[in-house]
Short mmCIF file of C-alpha atoms and ligand atoms in Angstrom, two decimals:
data_model
loop_
_atom_site.label_atom_id
_atom_site.label_comp_id
_atom_site.label_asym_id
_atom_site.label_seq_id
_atom_site.Cartn_x
_atom_site.Cartn_y
_atom_site.Cartn_z
CA MET A 13 0.56 17.44 -3.46
CA VAL A 14 -1.80 16.58 -0.41
CA GLU A 15 -1.48 13.83 2.09
CA TYR A 16 -4.31 12.13 3.79
CA LYS A 17 -3.77 9.97 6.72
CA GLY A 18 -5.97 6.89 7.22
CA LYS A 19 -6.03 3.43 8.72
CA THR A 20 -4.08 0.66 7.15
CA ILE A 21 -6.21 -2.65 6.34
CA ALA A 22 -3.68 -4.10 3.76
CA LYS A 23 -0.25 -3.38 3.45
CA GLY A 24 1.70 -2.39 0.39
CA VAL A 25 2.24 0.35 -2.14
CA ALA A 26 0.23 1.49 -5.37
CA VAL A 27 0.67 4.27 -7.71
CA GLY A 28 -2.22 5.19 -10.31
CA ARG A 29 -5.12 7.35 -11.29
CA ILE A 30 -8.17 7.56 -8.68
CA PHE A 31 -11.58 6.16 -9.80
CA PHE A 32 -14.38 7.23 -7.90
CA TYR A 33 -16.85 4.55 -7.24
CA SER A 34 -20.29 5.40 -6.63
CA LYS A 35 -23.26 3.18 -6.13
CA GLU A 36 -25.75 5.57 -7.58
CA LYS A 37 -28.23 4.29 -5.26
CA GLY A 38 -31.84 4.92 -6.54
CA GLN A 39 -33.98 6.28 -3.86
CA VAL A 40 -36.48 3.37 -2.69
CA ARG A 41 -40.03 5.06 -2.79
CA ARG A 42 -42.80 3.83 -0.64
CA ARG A 43 -45.55 3.05 -2.69
CA SER A 44 -49.20 1.55 -1.81
CA VAL A 45 -50.35 -1.51 -3.26
CA ASN A 46 -53.54 -3.19 -3.82
CA ASP A 47 -52.55 -6.66 -5.00
CA ILE A 48 -50.68 -8.15 -2.08
CA SER A 49 -50.09 -11.29 -3.44
CA ALA A 50 -48.69 -9.96 -6.70
CA GLU A 51 -46.38 -8.04 -4.64
CA LYS A 52 -45.21 -11.05 -2.65
CA GLN A 53 -44.49 -12.83 -5.90
CA ARG A 54 -42.31 -10.05 -7.16
CA PHE A 55 -40.26 -10.28 -4.05
CA GLU A 56 -39.91 -14.01 -4.19
CA SER A 57 -38.64 -13.99 -7.89
CA ALA A 58 -36.46 -11.17 -7.12
CA LYS A 59 -35.06 -13.22 -4.04
CA SER A 60 -34.60 -16.08 -6.29
CA GLU A 61 -32.47 -13.98 -8.72
CA ALA A 62 -30.47 -12.60 -5.98
CA LEU A 63 -29.39 -16.15 -4.63
CA ARG A 64 -28.66 -16.99 -8.30
CA GLN A 65 -26.24 -14.15 -8.54
CA LEU A 66 -24.80 -15.01 -5.11
CA GLY A 67 -24.04 -18.51 -6.38
CA GLU A 68 -22.33 -17.04 -9.07
CA ILE A 69 -20.27 -14.62 -7.00
CA TYR A 70 -19.46 -17.47 -4.55
CA GLU A 71 -18.04 -19.68 -7.47
CA LYS A 72 -15.79 -16.46 -8.65
CA ALA A 73 -14.60 -16.01 -5.02
CA LEU A 74 -13.96 -19.57 -4.68
CA LYS A 75 -11.41 -19.50 -7.34
CA GLU A 76 -9.93 -15.89 -6.82
CA VAL A 77 -9.77 -15.87 -2.88
CA GLY A 78 -10.29 -19.42 -1.72
CA GLU A 79 -13.11 -21.25 0.42
CA GLU A 80 -12.69 -19.46 3.70
CA ASN A 81 -13.19 -15.98 2.07
CA ALA A 82 -15.75 -16.99 -0.13
CA ALA A 83 -17.90 -18.47 2.55
CA ILE A 84 -19.27 -14.97 3.27
CA PHE A 85 -21.48 -15.25 0.02
CA GLU A 86 -23.00 -18.35 1.29
CA VAL A 87 -23.93 -16.69 4.57
CA HIS A 88 -25.40 -13.98 2.39
CA GLN A 89 -27.48 -16.61 0.63
CA MET A 90 -28.57 -18.21 4.30
CA PHE A 91 -29.62 -14.60 5.31
CA LEU A 92 -31.58 -14.28 2.25
CA GLU A 93 -33.24 -17.66 2.76
CA GLY A 94 -33.58 -17.24 6.52
CA ASP A 95 -36.74 -16.51 8.41
CA GLU A 96 -35.75 -13.36 10.10
CA PHE A 97 -35.51 -11.61 6.69
CA ASN A 98 -38.15 -13.22 4.85
CA GLU A 99 -40.83 -12.87 7.72
CA SER A 100 -39.95 -9.19 8.13
CA VAL A 101 -40.40 -8.37 4.41
CA ILE A 102 -43.66 -10.27 3.97
CA SER A 103 -44.99 -8.90 7.10
CA ILE A 104 -44.34 -5.20 6.01
CA ILE A 105 -45.81 -6.00 2.59
CA GLU A 106 -48.89 -7.33 4.18
CA THR A 107 -49.54 -5.16 7.23
CA GLU A 108 -48.39 -1.77 5.46
CA LYS A 109 -49.60 -2.76 2.00
CA VAL A 110 -46.40 -1.50 0.26
CA ASN A 111 -44.37 -2.31 -2.33
CA ALA A 112 -41.63 -4.88 -2.20
CA GLU A 113 -38.83 -2.74 -2.84
CA TYR A 114 -39.85 -0.50 0.35
CA ALA A 115 -40.37 -3.53 2.61
CA VAL A 116 -37.03 -5.05 1.60
CA ALA A 117 -35.01 -1.88 2.04
CA LYS A 118 -36.79 -1.19 5.58
CA THR A 119 -35.95 -4.79 6.59
CA GLY A 120 -32.29 -4.40 5.43
CA ASP A 121 -32.08 -1.20 7.57
CA ASN A 122 -33.52 -2.44 10.45
CA LEU A 123 -31.26 -5.60 10.45
CA ALA A 124 -28.28 -3.53 9.71
CA ASP A 125 -28.96 -1.03 12.68
CA MET A 126 -29.42 -4.24 15.00
CA PHE A 127 -26.06 -5.49 13.88
CA ALA A 128 -24.43 -1.87 14.25
CA SER A 129 -25.58 -1.79 17.70
CA MET A 130 -23.96 -4.80 18.90
CA ASP A 131 -20.60 -4.62 21.27
CA ASP A 132 -18.82 -7.28 19.22
CA ASP A 133 -16.75 -5.73 16.50
CA TYR A 134 -17.53 -8.97 14.32
CA PHE A 135 -21.14 -8.43 14.49
CA LYS A 136 -20.94 -4.75 13.98
CA ALA A 137 -19.18 -5.41 10.72
CA ARG A 138 -22.25 -7.59 9.69
CA ALA A 139 -24.41 -4.53 9.30
CA ALA A 140 -22.47 -3.62 5.97
CA ASP A 141 -23.31 -7.49 4.71
CA MET A 142 -27.07 -6.87 5.93
CA LYS A 143 -26.99 -3.70 3.36
CA ASP A 144 -25.45 -5.47 0.79
CA ILE A 145 -27.89 -8.34 0.75
CA SER A 146 -31.11 -5.93 0.77
CA GLU A 147 -29.64 -3.87 -2.25
CA ARG A 148 -29.06 -6.84 -4.13
CA VAL A 149 -32.80 -7.71 -3.87
CA ILE A 150 -33.70 -4.26 -4.58
CA ASN A 151 -31.77 -4.22 -7.81
CA ALA A 152 -33.28 -7.38 -8.84
CA LEU A 153 -36.71 -5.87 -8.15
CA THR A 154 -36.00 -2.79 -10.05
CA GLY A 155 -33.79 -4.55 -12.72
CA SER A 156 -31.19 -1.78 -12.39
CA GLU A 157 -27.62 -2.43 -12.47
CA SER A 158 -26.42 -0.14 -9.73
CA THR A 159 -22.78 0.28 -10.04
CA ASN A 160 -19.98 1.52 -12.30
CA ALA A 161 -16.80 -0.24 -12.54
CA PRO A 162 -13.43 0.49 -13.40
CA THR A 163 -12.05 -0.84 -17.01
CA GLU A 164 -8.22 -0.15 -16.39
CA PRO A 165 -6.12 -0.32 -13.24
CA VAL A 166 -6.92 2.22 -10.88
CA ILE A 167 -6.81 3.28 -7.21
CA LEU A 168 -10.58 2.92 -6.30
CA ILE A 169 -11.98 5.29 -3.84
CA ALA A 170 -15.68 4.80 -2.30
CA GLU A 171 -17.55 5.84 0.63
CA ASP A 172 -17.84 1.87 1.48
CA LEU A 173 -17.37 -1.29 -0.09
CA ALA A 174 -19.53 -4.44 0.19
CA PRO A 175 -17.63 -7.76 -0.09
CA SER A 176 -19.60 -8.49 -2.99
CA GLU A 177 -18.70 -5.50 -4.85
CA THR A 178 -14.85 -6.10 -4.05
CA VAL A 179 -14.84 -9.54 -5.26
CA GLN A 180 -16.98 -8.92 -8.53
CA MET A 181 -14.30 -6.28 -9.49
CA ASP A 182 -11.80 -7.47 -12.01
CA LYS A 183 -8.92 -7.73 -9.71
CA ALA A 184 -6.60 -6.75 -12.65
CA ASN A 185 -8.13 -3.47 -12.55
CA LEU A 186 -7.85 -2.91 -8.79
CA LEU A 187 -4.39 -1.59 -7.62
CA SER A 188 -5.72 -0.46 -4.24
CA PHE A 189 -8.84 0.86 -2.51
CA VAL A 190 -9.57 3.69 -0.15
CA THR A 191 -12.64 4.29 1.54
CA ARG A 192 -14.15 6.73 4.30
CA LEU A 193 -16.19 3.92 5.97
CA GLY A 194 -15.38 0.37 6.70
CA SER A 195 -13.59 -1.67 9.64
CA SER A 196 -10.44 -3.85 9.80
CA ASN A 197 -12.57 -6.54 10.75
CA SER A 198 -14.98 -6.44 7.73
CA HIS A 199 -14.72 -9.10 5.06
CA THR A 200 -13.68 -6.53 2.55
CA ALA A 201 -10.57 -5.77 4.54
CA ILE A 202 -10.18 -9.68 4.66
CA LEU A 203 -10.54 -9.90 1.13
CA ALA A 204 -8.18 -6.90 0.30
CA ARG A 205 -5.51 -8.73 2.26
CA ASN A 206 -6.04 -11.92 0.53
CA MET A 207 -6.11 -10.27 -2.87
CA ASP A 208 -2.74 -8.62 -1.66
CA ILE A 209 -3.53 -5.16 -2.51
CA PRO A 210 -2.94 -2.44 -0.21
CA ALA A 211 -5.99 -0.62 1.33
CA ILE A 212 -6.98 1.89 3.51
CA ILE A 213 -9.93 3.07 5.40
CA GLY A 214 -10.75 6.33 7.32
CA ILE A 215 -10.07 8.67 4.47
CA ASP A 216 -12.46 11.77 3.85
CA ILE A 217 -12.93 10.89 0.01
CA ASP A 218 -13.66 13.40 -2.50
CA LYS A 219 -15.51 12.84 -5.64
CA ALA A 220 -13.60 15.54 -7.40
CA TRP A 221 -10.26 13.44 -7.11
CA HIS A 222 -11.61 11.22 -9.90
CA GLY A 223 -8.92 10.85 -12.56
CA LYS A 224 -6.19 12.40 -10.34
CA GLN A 225 -2.86 10.84 -10.01
CA ALA A 226 -2.30 9.32 -6.55
CA ILE A 227 -0.17 7.16 -4.36
CA VAL A 228 -1.49 4.59 -1.69
CA ASP A 229 1.00 3.69 0.81
CA GLY A 230 -0.60 0.80 2.85
CA ASN A 231 2.27 0.64 4.97
CA LYS A 232 1.67 4.03 6.39
CA GLY A 233 -2.05 4.45 6.12
CA LEU A 234 -1.35 7.22 3.61
CA LEU A 235 -3.11 8.47 0.38
CA ILE A 236 -1.09 11.08 -1.59
CA THR A 237 -3.14 12.96 -4.13
CA ASP A 238 -1.11 14.98 -7.01
CA PRO A 239 2.21 13.73 -5.87
CA ASP A 240 5.19 15.99 -6.69
CA PRO A 241 7.94 14.53 -9.14
CA ASP A 242 10.28 13.52 -6.31
CA THR A 243 7.67 11.65 -4.21
CA LEU A 244 6.52 9.90 -7.25
CA ALA A 245 9.92 8.95 -8.35
CA ASP A 246 10.50 7.64 -4.68
CA TYR A 247 7.43 5.45 -4.88
CA GLU A 248 8.23 4.24 -8.29
CA ILE A 249 11.36 2.57 -6.69
CA LYS A 250 9.36 1.16 -3.80
CA LEU A 251 6.95 -0.21 -6.29
CA LYS A 252 9.68 -2.07 -8.37
CA LYS A 253 11.37 -3.33 -5.18
CA GLN A 254 7.74 -4.58 -4.09
CA ALA A 255 7.12 -6.43 -7.57
CA GLU A 256 10.65 -8.02 -7.30
CA GLU A 257 10.25 -9.29 -4.02
CA LYS A 258 6.66 -10.59 -4.92
CA GLU A 259 8.18 -12.47 -7.93
CA LEU A 260 11.12 -13.80 -5.91
CA LEU A 261 8.77 -15.04 -3.30
CA LYS A 262 6.19 -16.66 -5.52
CA ALA A 263 8.93 -18.94 -7.27
CA LEU A 264 9.64 -20.33 -3.68
CA LYS A 265 6.57 -21.34 -2.97
CA GLY A 266 6.05 -25.21 -2.94
CA LYS A 267 9.79 -25.62 -2.55
CA GLU A 268 11.33 -27.60 0.07
CA ASP A 269 13.27 -26.29 3.21
CA VAL A 270 16.38 -27.88 2.66
CA THR A 271 19.92 -26.82 3.12
CA LEU A 272 22.47 -27.21 0.27
CA ASP A 273 23.86 -30.31 2.33
CA GLY A 274 20.48 -31.95 2.61
CA LYS A 275 19.30 -30.91 5.97
CA HIS A 276 15.40 -30.44 6.25
CA ILE A 277 14.37 -27.34 8.34
CA LYS A 278 10.96 -27.32 9.92
CA LEU A 279 9.93 -23.64 8.43
CA TYR A 280 6.74 -22.52 10.63
CA ALA A 281 5.04 -19.44 11.39
CA ASN A 282 3.88 -17.50 14.24
CA ILE A 283 0.38 -16.46 14.76
CA GLY A 284 -1.65 -14.65 17.27
CA GLY A 285 -4.95 -16.06 16.30
CA VAL A 286 -7.25 -17.90 13.75
CA GLY A 287 -7.19 -14.93 11.58
CA ASP A 288 -3.75 -15.10 10.94
CA VAL A 289 -3.83 -18.68 9.47
CA ALA A 290 -4.77 -17.46 5.89
CA ASP A 291 -1.53 -15.65 5.57
CA VAL A 292 0.33 -18.85 6.77
CA LEU A 293 -1.03 -20.85 4.25
CA LYS A 294 -0.64 -18.37 1.65
CA ASN A 295 2.96 -17.83 2.45
CA ASP A 296 3.34 -21.81 2.41
CA ALA A 297 4.69 -22.38 5.73
CA LYS A 298 4.99 -25.96 6.63
CA GLY A 299 3.41 -25.52 10.10
CA ILE A 300 2.75 -23.03 12.94
CA GLY A 301 5.62 -22.84 15.53
CA LEU A 302 3.97 -20.36 17.75
CA PHE A 303 0.52 -19.80 18.40
CA ARG A 304 0.58 -16.96 20.98
CA SER A 305 -2.69 -18.16 22.83
CA GLU A 306 -2.65 -15.18 24.96
CA PHE A 307 -4.38 -13.20 22.43
CA LEU A 308 -7.34 -15.06 22.97
CA TYR A 309 -7.30 -13.52 26.36
CA LEU A 310 -6.24 -10.38 25.50
CA GLU A 311 -9.16 -9.87 23.11
CA SER A 312 -11.79 -10.97 25.65
CA GLU A 313 -13.31 -9.13 28.48
CA ASP A 314 -13.21 -12.24 30.57
CA PHE A 315 -11.48 -15.43 30.98
CA PRO A 316 -12.14 -17.33 27.31
CA THR A 317 -14.17 -20.53 28.26
CA GLU A 318 -12.71 -23.80 27.70
CA GLU A 319 -15.35 -24.04 24.87
CA GLN A 320 -14.28 -20.90 23.27
CA GLN A 321 -10.52 -21.77 23.31
CA PHE A 322 -11.29 -25.24 22.03
CA GLU A 323 -13.29 -23.78 19.01
CA ALA A 324 -10.24 -21.60 18.32
CA TYR A 325 -7.78 -24.17 18.58
CA LYS A 326 -9.73 -26.66 16.64
CA LYS A 327 -10.19 -24.28 13.95
CA VAL A 328 -6.45 -23.55 13.45
CA ALA A 329 -5.67 -27.21 13.49
CA GLN A 330 -8.37 -27.90 10.83
CA LEU A 331 -7.31 -24.93 8.60
CA MET A 332 -3.62 -26.40 8.92
CA ALA A 333 -4.98 -29.84 7.73
CA GLY A 334 -2.62 -32.12 9.27
CA LYS A 335 0.57 -29.73 9.49
CA LYS A 336 2.05 -29.00 12.95
CA VAL A 337 0.21 -26.51 14.96
CA ILE A 338 2.45 -25.57 18.23
CA ILE A 339 0.43 -23.63 20.52
CA ARG A 340 1.99 -21.89 23.41
CA THR A 341 0.22 -21.67 26.78
CA LEU A 342 -0.89 -18.35 28.32
CA ASP A 343 1.93 -16.03 28.54
CA ILE A 344 0.23 -13.00 30.19
CA GLY A 345 2.00 -10.47 32.50
CA ALA A 346 5.01 -8.25 31.80
CA ASP A 347 3.96 -6.28 28.77
CA LYS A 348 0.64 -8.19 28.47
CA GLN A 349 -1.67 -6.97 30.99
CA VAL A 350 -5.20 -8.25 31.25
CA ASP A 351 -7.55 -6.36 33.65
CA TYR A 352 -9.65 -9.46 34.67
CA PHE A 353 -6.49 -11.23 35.87
CA GLY A 354 -6.40 -8.71 38.73
CA LEU A 355 -2.73 -8.79 38.67
CA GLU A 356 -0.85 -6.48 41.12
CA LYS A 357 1.28 -3.73 39.82
CA GLU A 358 5.02 -5.00 40.14
CA ASP A 359 8.23 -2.88 40.06
CA ASN A 360 9.69 -5.34 37.57
CA PRO A 361 6.89 -6.86 35.75
CA ALA A 362 9.49 -8.60 33.14
CA LEU A 363 11.03 -10.29 36.18
CA GLY A 364 7.82 -10.97 37.78
CA TYR A 365 4.63 -12.71 37.77
CA ARG A 366 3.93 -13.93 34.26
CA ALA A 367 3.30 -16.83 31.94
CA ILE A 368 3.72 -20.22 33.46
CA ARG A 369 4.33 -18.90 36.76
CA ILE A 370 0.71 -17.44 36.84
CA CYS A 371 -0.30 -20.92 35.41
CA LEU A 372 1.23 -22.89 37.97
CA ASP A 373 -0.01 -20.66 40.56
CA ARG A 374 -3.55 -20.66 39.41
CA PRO A 375 -4.10 -24.23 38.24
CA GLU A 376 -7.83 -23.76 37.49
CA ILE A 377 -6.75 -21.29 34.59
CA PHE A 378 -4.13 -23.60 33.32
CA ARG A 379 -6.24 -26.77 33.51
CA THR A 380 -9.01 -25.24 31.52
CA GLN A 381 -6.66 -24.28 28.78
CA LEU A 382 -5.15 -27.61 28.72
CA ARG A 383 -8.37 -29.46 28.61
CA ALA A 384 -9.17 -27.12 25.42
CA LEU A 385 -5.83 -27.69 23.76
CA LEU A 386 -6.20 -31.59 24.36
CA ARG A 387 -9.64 -31.82 23.26
CA ALA A 388 -8.59 -29.81 20.13
CA SER A 389 -5.79 -32.24 19.46
CA ALA A 390 -8.16 -34.69 18.23
CA PHE A 391 -8.86 -32.72 15.23
CA GLY A 392 -5.13 -32.08 14.00
CA ASN A 393 -1.71 -32.08 14.43
CA ILE A 394 -1.36 -30.06 17.83
CA ALA A 395 1.94 -29.83 20.05
CA ILE A 396 1.75 -27.83 23.27
CA MET A 397 4.67 -25.54 24.60
CA TYR A 398 5.21 -23.94 27.95
CA PRO A 399 6.91 -20.34 28.30
CA MET A 400 9.31 -18.74 30.70
CA ILE A 401 10.63 -21.81 31.93
CA ILE A 402 13.58 -21.45 34.50
CA SER A 403 13.80 -24.99 36.15
CA GLU A 404 13.23 -28.84 36.23
CA ALA A 405 10.77 -28.58 39.02
CA GLU A 406 8.48 -26.32 37.09
CA VAL A 407 8.49 -28.92 34.22
CA ILE A 408 7.76 -31.81 36.31
CA LYS A 409 4.97 -29.89 37.99
CA ILE A 410 3.42 -29.11 34.36
CA LYS A 411 3.99 -32.55 33.59
CA GLU A 412 1.93 -33.80 36.63
CA ILE A 413 -1.10 -31.17 35.72
CA SER A 414 -0.87 -32.25 32.15
CA ALA A 415 -1.10 -35.89 33.07
CA SER A 416 -3.95 -35.44 35.36
CA VAL A 417 -5.98 -33.41 32.83
CA LYS A 418 -5.42 -36.31 30.38
CA GLU A 419 -6.69 -38.86 32.98
CA GLU A 420 -9.61 -36.59 33.52
CA LEU A 421 -10.36 -36.44 29.69
CA LYS A 422 -10.07 -40.30 29.53
CA SER A 423 -12.45 -40.79 32.47
CA GLU A 424 -14.99 -38.56 30.71
CA LYS A 425 -14.23 -40.45 27.53
CA ILE A 426 -13.25 -37.22 25.51
CA PRO A 427 -10.99 -38.15 22.61
CA PHE A 428 -7.31 -36.42 22.46
CA ASN A 429 -4.02 -37.36 20.91
CA GLU A 430 -2.35 -39.41 23.62
CA SER A 431 0.93 -39.04 22.30
CA ILE A 432 0.67 -35.14 22.06
CA GLU A 433 4.19 -33.67 21.88
CA GLU A 434 5.05 -31.38 24.69
CA GLY A 435 7.73 -28.92 24.51
CA ILE A 436 9.16 -25.79 26.19
CA MET A 437 10.41 -22.48 25.48
CA ILE A 438 13.99 -21.51 26.29
CA GLU A 439 13.88 -17.75 26.81
CA THR A 440 15.74 -17.63 30.08
CA PRO A 441 19.41 -17.87 30.51
CA ALA A 442 18.79 -20.22 33.32
CA ALA A 443 16.81 -22.73 30.92
CA ALA A 444 19.47 -22.21 28.27
CA ILE A 445 22.16 -23.21 30.86
CA ILE A 446 20.51 -26.28 32.18
CA SER A 447 19.08 -27.37 28.84
CA ASP A 448 21.03 -30.72 29.12
CA LYS A 449 18.79 -31.61 32.12
CA LEU A 450 15.65 -30.13 30.86
CA ALA A 451 16.01 -31.82 27.24
CA ARG A 452 15.14 -35.21 29.16
CA LEU A 453 11.84 -34.08 30.28
CA VAL A 454 10.13 -32.69 27.12
CA ASP A 455 9.82 -33.39 23.48
CA PHE A 456 11.36 -30.15 21.82
CA PHE A 457 12.73 -27.02 22.65
CA SER A 458 11.65 -23.57 21.06
CA ILE A 459 13.96 -20.69 21.65
CA GLY A 460 12.46 -17.37 22.59
CA THR A 461 14.97 -14.84 21.37
CA ASN A 462 13.04 -11.96 22.18
CA ASP A 463 13.09 -12.77 25.82
CA LEU A 464 16.33 -14.71 26.04
CA THR A 465 18.04 -11.58 24.69
CA GLN A 466 16.28 -9.26 27.25
CA TYR A 467 17.37 -11.57 30.19
CA THR A 468 20.63 -12.27 28.94
CA LEU A 469 21.91 -8.78 28.33
CA ALA A 470 19.78 -7.22 31.19
CA VAL A 471 17.95 -4.90 28.71
CA ASP A 472 14.33 -4.32 28.91
CA ARG A 473 13.05 -5.21 25.62
CA GLN A 474 10.12 -2.53 25.92
CA ASN A 475 12.61 0.40 26.78
CA ALA A 476 13.29 2.46 23.61
CA LYS A 477 16.22 4.22 25.25
CA LEU A 478 18.00 0.90 25.22
CA GLU A 479 17.55 0.38 21.55
CA ALA A 480 21.24 0.88 20.95
CA ILE A 481 22.63 -1.76 23.14
CA ALA A 482 20.02 -4.33 22.64
CA ASP A 483 22.38 -6.12 20.50
CA THR A 484 20.46 -9.26 19.08
CA HIS A 485 23.65 -10.57 17.60
CA HIS A 486 25.34 -10.54 21.00
CA GLU A 487 27.79 -13.33 21.13
CA ALA A 488 26.38 -14.54 24.60
CA VAL A 489 22.83 -15.14 23.17
CA LEU A 490 24.30 -16.90 20.18
CA ARG A 491 26.24 -19.17 22.39
CA LEU A 492 23.41 -19.77 24.40
CA ILE A 493 21.31 -21.04 21.42
CA GLU A 494 24.26 -23.16 20.22
CA LEU A 495 24.46 -24.79 23.70
CA VAL A 496 20.60 -25.33 23.54
CA CYS A 497 20.74 -27.17 20.19
CA LYS A 498 23.55 -29.16 21.21
CA ASN A 499 22.05 -30.46 24.56
CA ALA A 500 18.71 -30.98 22.67
CA HIS A 501 20.37 -33.26 20.08
CA ALA A 502 22.33 -35.16 22.73
CA ALA A 503 19.13 -36.02 24.33
CA GLY A 504 17.37 -36.88 20.95
CA ILE A 505 15.13 -33.99 20.61
CA TRP A 506 14.88 -31.17 18.27
CA ALA A 507 15.47 -27.38 18.81
CA GLY A 508 13.99 -24.48 17.14
CA ILE A 509 13.94 -20.69 17.35
CA CYS A 510 10.42 -18.96 17.55
CA GLY A 511 11.69 -15.34 18.40
CA GLU A 512 12.33 -12.60 15.89
CA LEU A 513 15.83 -13.55 15.40
CA GLY A 514 14.57 -16.33 13.61
CA SER A 515 13.91 -14.39 10.73
CA ASP A 516 17.14 -12.54 10.48
CA THR A 517 18.50 -13.91 7.37
CA SER A 518 21.79 -12.58 8.10
CA LEU A 519 22.07 -15.41 10.69
CA THR A 520 20.55 -18.19 8.76
CA GLN A 521 23.89 -19.72 7.97
CA ARG A 522 25.07 -19.54 11.56
CA PHE A 523 21.80 -21.00 12.69
CA MET A 524 22.28 -23.91 10.52
CA GLU A 525 25.75 -24.62 11.64
CA MET A 526 24.60 -24.42 15.23
CA GLY A 527 22.27 -27.46 14.36
CA VAL A 528 18.86 -25.38 14.63
CA ASP A 529 16.04 -27.89 13.30
CA GLU A 530 13.17 -25.35 13.17
CA LEU A 531 12.69 -21.62 12.42
CA SER A 532 9.19 -19.97 13.29
CA VAL A 533 8.76 -16.61 11.65
CA SER A 534 6.09 -14.25 10.86
CA ALA A 535 4.12 -15.38 7.81
CA SER A 536 5.50 -12.59 5.57
CA ARG A 537 9.22 -13.82 6.38
CA ILE A 538 8.68 -17.42 5.14
CA LEU A 539 9.96 -17.11 1.66
CA PRO A 540 12.88 -14.77 2.43
CA VAL A 541 14.01 -17.23 5.12
CA ARG A 542 13.30 -20.25 2.90
CA GLN A 543 15.55 -18.69 0.31
CA LYS A 544 18.24 -18.41 2.73
CA ILE A 545 17.84 -21.77 4.04
CA ARG A 546 18.15 -23.28 0.47
CA SER A 547 21.59 -21.50 -0.03
CA SER A 548 23.14 -22.44 3.46
CA LYS A 549 25.08 -25.38 4.83
CA THR A 550 25.05 -27.20 8.09
CA LYS A 551 29.00 -26.71 8.12
CA PRO A 552 30.93 -23.54 7.67
C1 PEP B 628 10.27 -14.63 22.54
O1 PEP B 628 10.45 -14.20 23.76
O2 PEP B 628 10.99 -14.81 21.89
C2 PEP B 628 8.93 -15.11 22.12
C3 PEP B 628 8.82 -15.73 21.00
O3 PEP B 628 7.81 -15.03 23.04
P1 PEP B 628 7.28 -13.35 23.11
O4 PEP B 628 7.89 -12.51 22.07
O5 PEP B 628 5.73 -13.66 22.85
O6 PEP B 628 7.51 -13.08 24.57
MG1 MG B 629 8.71 -14.63 25.23
#
């Protein structure tokens, strides 16, 4: 038995035989040609054939992995029809007087190198797409079928996989895939996650493994070849559990989030960016209860512009097609540090300059985000929520700024939802205790139990040594949640939980008794929580 460690790109466990997938790339030879126009004609007809194939693949992908993921094959078609690709191929044929295969291969390599040298990870990953496109045209030119494909369920290992290869394979024959190359940003990785099969990259694969028994543990990024009987038995159990869970979850899709005594709960999902929306939809969440917008800031090297933020918020709102999308304003500071903010080092950063405190202190940053959020509200059902509140004064100040940004947009005749809901996070004991007063100022409460627990118990959530006393079920925290719900309802607003505790199904019954109206959890927890809600009551 040998274990190989790679990088997870899609979670889950698979057990099966290894299938070595080789592209058997024929060497493209450079040939001089005399009849240039015949060569250009060969290129044109190979291109038409490649476009036809891409059209078929697009239709297949559309059915199997949805529009968003299928879109890459439209992008391939666009590239293939684009000036950059065509002008380069034609110019190489004309100036070098060479065969079309060579001109296409050289163009593909040049464009792939150009993408690979870019700083942006997204564009880097497009190098593989360029190679995929040129290989398709070359195959059409040579009339060769270049790949072998499994005919029974296997763990597929390959140097690299192009998105078109992944999608063309019969899903029923794909238990998992493991590659040496690839990136977690690549479309192949996205497709694997969507197909819901475990996948790992960064493993030095060996052709000699073909036919060997193996285990892929996508949760740990492990490939285990020739597992010993005990390990195999362990993983067979994990596999069975995984299959049972999936079945259970499937049956709950499309069902309502309603308690036994008829209370409808808003069961929403937490996301960190646009890329997470596919999982939200796949798991049938009824909305997004927490979009941690600071990830947009963490991912960039400078302040994201109003336009960049607008595009991200708009995209999420559009993908959610009318379902609620609650976007939290910037929560930077404490454990989420961003160099370009130039924040000073603090002795107690969790008790320091973070979240709304920074936004109120540096209104230019806050106003930019509010403009982007409000503009995006014209494209879907967006709500805004503000983190780390401790006082009424803060909320009043936020509302003044928000009102002034709305006025500004009106004067610029920029559309936005004038009755957009604005809520606050309750994640400090102070906010929970004065939630009766705060409730009069806002449209909803969302309880951030991660911070509420840290501040109530005085237990640093980052400190691993305190794991044992970080009691997430501490009665003090639960009583504060109950108080917040009571005060919210007295003022006629709703209250939800968006911290990790919301997905703790051992507490769902208790939350229902407290009157919690919304639970926002990670996408993979939607269906287990739905199951629990449906077997709970609002009374003991
Ligand atoms: C929380 O504190 O519970 C919360 C949801 O916010 P974050 O985890 O991002 O601090
Ligand atoms: Mg928090």
